[in-house]
Coordinates of C-alpha atoms in Angstrom, one line a residue:
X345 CA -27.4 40.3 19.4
X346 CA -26.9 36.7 18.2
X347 CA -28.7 33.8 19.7
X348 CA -27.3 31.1 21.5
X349 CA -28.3 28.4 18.7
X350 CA -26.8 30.6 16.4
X351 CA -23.4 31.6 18.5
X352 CA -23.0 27.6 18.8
X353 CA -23.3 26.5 15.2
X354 CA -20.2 29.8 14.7
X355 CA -18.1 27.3 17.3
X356 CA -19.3 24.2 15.3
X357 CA -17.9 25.5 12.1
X358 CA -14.9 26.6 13.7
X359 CA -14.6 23.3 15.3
X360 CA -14.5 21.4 11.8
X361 CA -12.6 24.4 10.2
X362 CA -9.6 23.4 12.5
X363 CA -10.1 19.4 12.0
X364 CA -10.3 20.0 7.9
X365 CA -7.1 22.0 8.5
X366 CA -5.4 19.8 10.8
X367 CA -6.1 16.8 8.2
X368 CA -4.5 18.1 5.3
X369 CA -1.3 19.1 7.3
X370 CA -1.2 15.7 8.5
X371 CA -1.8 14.0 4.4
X372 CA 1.2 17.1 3.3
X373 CA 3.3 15.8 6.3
X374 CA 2.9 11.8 5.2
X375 CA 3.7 12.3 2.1
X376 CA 6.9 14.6 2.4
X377 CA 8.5 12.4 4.6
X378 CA 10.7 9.4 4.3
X379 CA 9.5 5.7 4.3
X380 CA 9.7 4.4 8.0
X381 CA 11.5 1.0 7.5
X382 CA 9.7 -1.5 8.8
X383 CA 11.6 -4.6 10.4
X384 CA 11.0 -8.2 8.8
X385 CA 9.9 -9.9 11.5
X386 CA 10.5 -14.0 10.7
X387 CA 8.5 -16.7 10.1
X388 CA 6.7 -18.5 13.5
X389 CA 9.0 -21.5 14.6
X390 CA 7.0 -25.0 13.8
X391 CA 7.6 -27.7 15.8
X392 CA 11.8 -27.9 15.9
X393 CA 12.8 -27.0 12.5
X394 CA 13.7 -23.2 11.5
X395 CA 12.4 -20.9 9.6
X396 CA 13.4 -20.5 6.0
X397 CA 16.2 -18.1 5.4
X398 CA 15.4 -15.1 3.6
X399 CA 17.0 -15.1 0.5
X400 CA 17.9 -12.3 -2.1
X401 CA 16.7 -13.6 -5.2
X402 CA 13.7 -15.3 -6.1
X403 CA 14.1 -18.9 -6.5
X404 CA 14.6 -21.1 -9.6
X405 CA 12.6 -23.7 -9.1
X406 CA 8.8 -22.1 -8.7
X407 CA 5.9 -24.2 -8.2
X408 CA 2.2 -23.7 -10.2
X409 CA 0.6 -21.4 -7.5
X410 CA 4.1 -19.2 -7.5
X411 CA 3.2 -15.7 -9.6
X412 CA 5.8 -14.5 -11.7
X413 CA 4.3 -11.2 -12.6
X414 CA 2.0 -8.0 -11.3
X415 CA -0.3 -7.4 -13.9
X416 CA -2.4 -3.4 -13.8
X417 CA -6.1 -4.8 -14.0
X418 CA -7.3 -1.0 -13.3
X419 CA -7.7 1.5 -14.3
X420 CA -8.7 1.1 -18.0
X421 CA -6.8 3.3 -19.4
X422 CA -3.5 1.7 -18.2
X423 CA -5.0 -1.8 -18.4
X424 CA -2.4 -5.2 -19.1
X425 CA 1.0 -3.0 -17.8
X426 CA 3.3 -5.9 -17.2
X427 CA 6.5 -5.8 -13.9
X428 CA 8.1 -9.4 -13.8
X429 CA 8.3 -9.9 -9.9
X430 CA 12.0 -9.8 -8.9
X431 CA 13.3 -10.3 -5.0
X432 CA 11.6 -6.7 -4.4
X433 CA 9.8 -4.1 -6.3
X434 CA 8.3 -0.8 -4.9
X435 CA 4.9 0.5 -5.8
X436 CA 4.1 4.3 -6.1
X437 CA 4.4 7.7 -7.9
X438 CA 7.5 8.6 -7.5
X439 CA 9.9 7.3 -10.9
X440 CA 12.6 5.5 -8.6
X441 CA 9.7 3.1 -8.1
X442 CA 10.1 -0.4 -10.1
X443 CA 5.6 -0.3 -10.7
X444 CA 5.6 3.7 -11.3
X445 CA 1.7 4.9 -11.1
X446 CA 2.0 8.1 -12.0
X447 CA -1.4 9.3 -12.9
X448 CA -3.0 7.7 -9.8
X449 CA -3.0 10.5 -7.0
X450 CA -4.4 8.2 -4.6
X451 CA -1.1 6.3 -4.6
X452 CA 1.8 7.7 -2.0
X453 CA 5.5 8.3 -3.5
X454 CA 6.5 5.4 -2.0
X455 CA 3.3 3.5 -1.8
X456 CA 3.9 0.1 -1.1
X457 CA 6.6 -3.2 -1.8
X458 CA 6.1 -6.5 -3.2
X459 CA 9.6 -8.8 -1.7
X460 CA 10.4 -12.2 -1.8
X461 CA 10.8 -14.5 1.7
X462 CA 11.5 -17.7 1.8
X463 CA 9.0 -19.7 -0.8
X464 CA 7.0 -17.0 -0.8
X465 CA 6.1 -13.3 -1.7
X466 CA 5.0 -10.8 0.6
X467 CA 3.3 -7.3 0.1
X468 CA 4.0 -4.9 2.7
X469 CA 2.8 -1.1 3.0
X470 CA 5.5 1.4 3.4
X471 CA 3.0 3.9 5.6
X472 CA 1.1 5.3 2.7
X473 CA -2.1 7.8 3.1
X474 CA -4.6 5.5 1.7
X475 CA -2.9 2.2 2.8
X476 CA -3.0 -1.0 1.1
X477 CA -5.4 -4.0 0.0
X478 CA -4.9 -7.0 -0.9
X479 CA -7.9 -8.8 -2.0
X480 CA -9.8 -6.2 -0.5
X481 CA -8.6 -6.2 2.6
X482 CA -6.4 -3.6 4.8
X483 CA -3.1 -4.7 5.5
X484 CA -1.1 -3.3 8.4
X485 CA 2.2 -5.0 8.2
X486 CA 3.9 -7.5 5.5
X487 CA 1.3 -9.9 4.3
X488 CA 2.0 -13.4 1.9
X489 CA 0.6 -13.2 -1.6
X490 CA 0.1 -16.3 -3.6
X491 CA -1.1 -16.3 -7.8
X492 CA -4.5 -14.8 -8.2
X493 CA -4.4 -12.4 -5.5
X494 CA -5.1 -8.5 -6.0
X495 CA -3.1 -6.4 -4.5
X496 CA -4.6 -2.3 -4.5
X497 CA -2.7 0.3 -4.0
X498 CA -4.9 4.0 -4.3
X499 CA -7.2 3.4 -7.8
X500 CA -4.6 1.0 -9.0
X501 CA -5.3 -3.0 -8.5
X502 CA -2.6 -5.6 -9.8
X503 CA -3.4 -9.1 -9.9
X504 CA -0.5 -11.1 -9.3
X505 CA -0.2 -14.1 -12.2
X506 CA 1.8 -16.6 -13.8

């Protein structure tokens, strides 16, 4: 007959059995489903004046902080790949997407977007697994990038440059 010690580390292992199991439904589930959209919310009121319109196209005129391109800094292997930023771009495996990172498992079909608002452009994650960083920090809903940032999605960084 079993001992106690012994009959509880069976329910432990059970116990995280079920949680492994559970999690790896949960990562199939994410990554099957559609993109939730998520609403652009707009910019906070200041003083008396309105916010900037959003605007489909990227402006002419850009300033010297303005990036006009994502650049893939990692990995190696794919180092210097060049997307011209456009009014929005998605990020992610799938081949519909405008940066395409195939070999990178890490990154979700449809991973992330980079969009332009206003003066400025925003990166926003679309509900991936791994979420998103920029500058090495979590983002949880649209974000504004500026020239020099890095922006990483799974073991992908870009740098966004001029």
């Amino acid at each position: 007959m079993p001992s106690p010690a012994y009959r509880f580390l069976e329910y432990v292992f059970l116990a995280l059995l079920y949680l492994f199991f559970l999690r790896v439904v949960r990562a199939v589930w994410v990554e099957l489903r559609e993109p939730r959209l998520v609403p652009m919310t707009p910019a906070p009121l200041t003083g008396t004046s309105l916010p900037a319109p959003v605007t489909a196209t990227p402006p002419t005129r850009r300033g010297r902080s303005s990036p006009r391109r994502l650049v893939l800094v990692e990995p190696d292997q794919d180092r210097g790949a060049l997307f011209p930023l456009d009014a929005e771009l998605t990020i992610g495996r799938a081949t519909g997407c405008a940066v395409a990172l195939a070999t990178d498992t890490f990154v979700s079909q449809v991973h992330a977007r980079v969009f332009h608002r206003g003066d400025d452009y925003w990166v926003e994650d679309l509900g991936s697994t791994n979420g998103t960083f920029v500058n090495g920090r979590k983002i949880d809903g649209a974000v504004p990038v500026r020239r020099g940032d890095r922006v990483q999605v799974g073991r992908s960084v870009l740098e966004l440059q001029k």
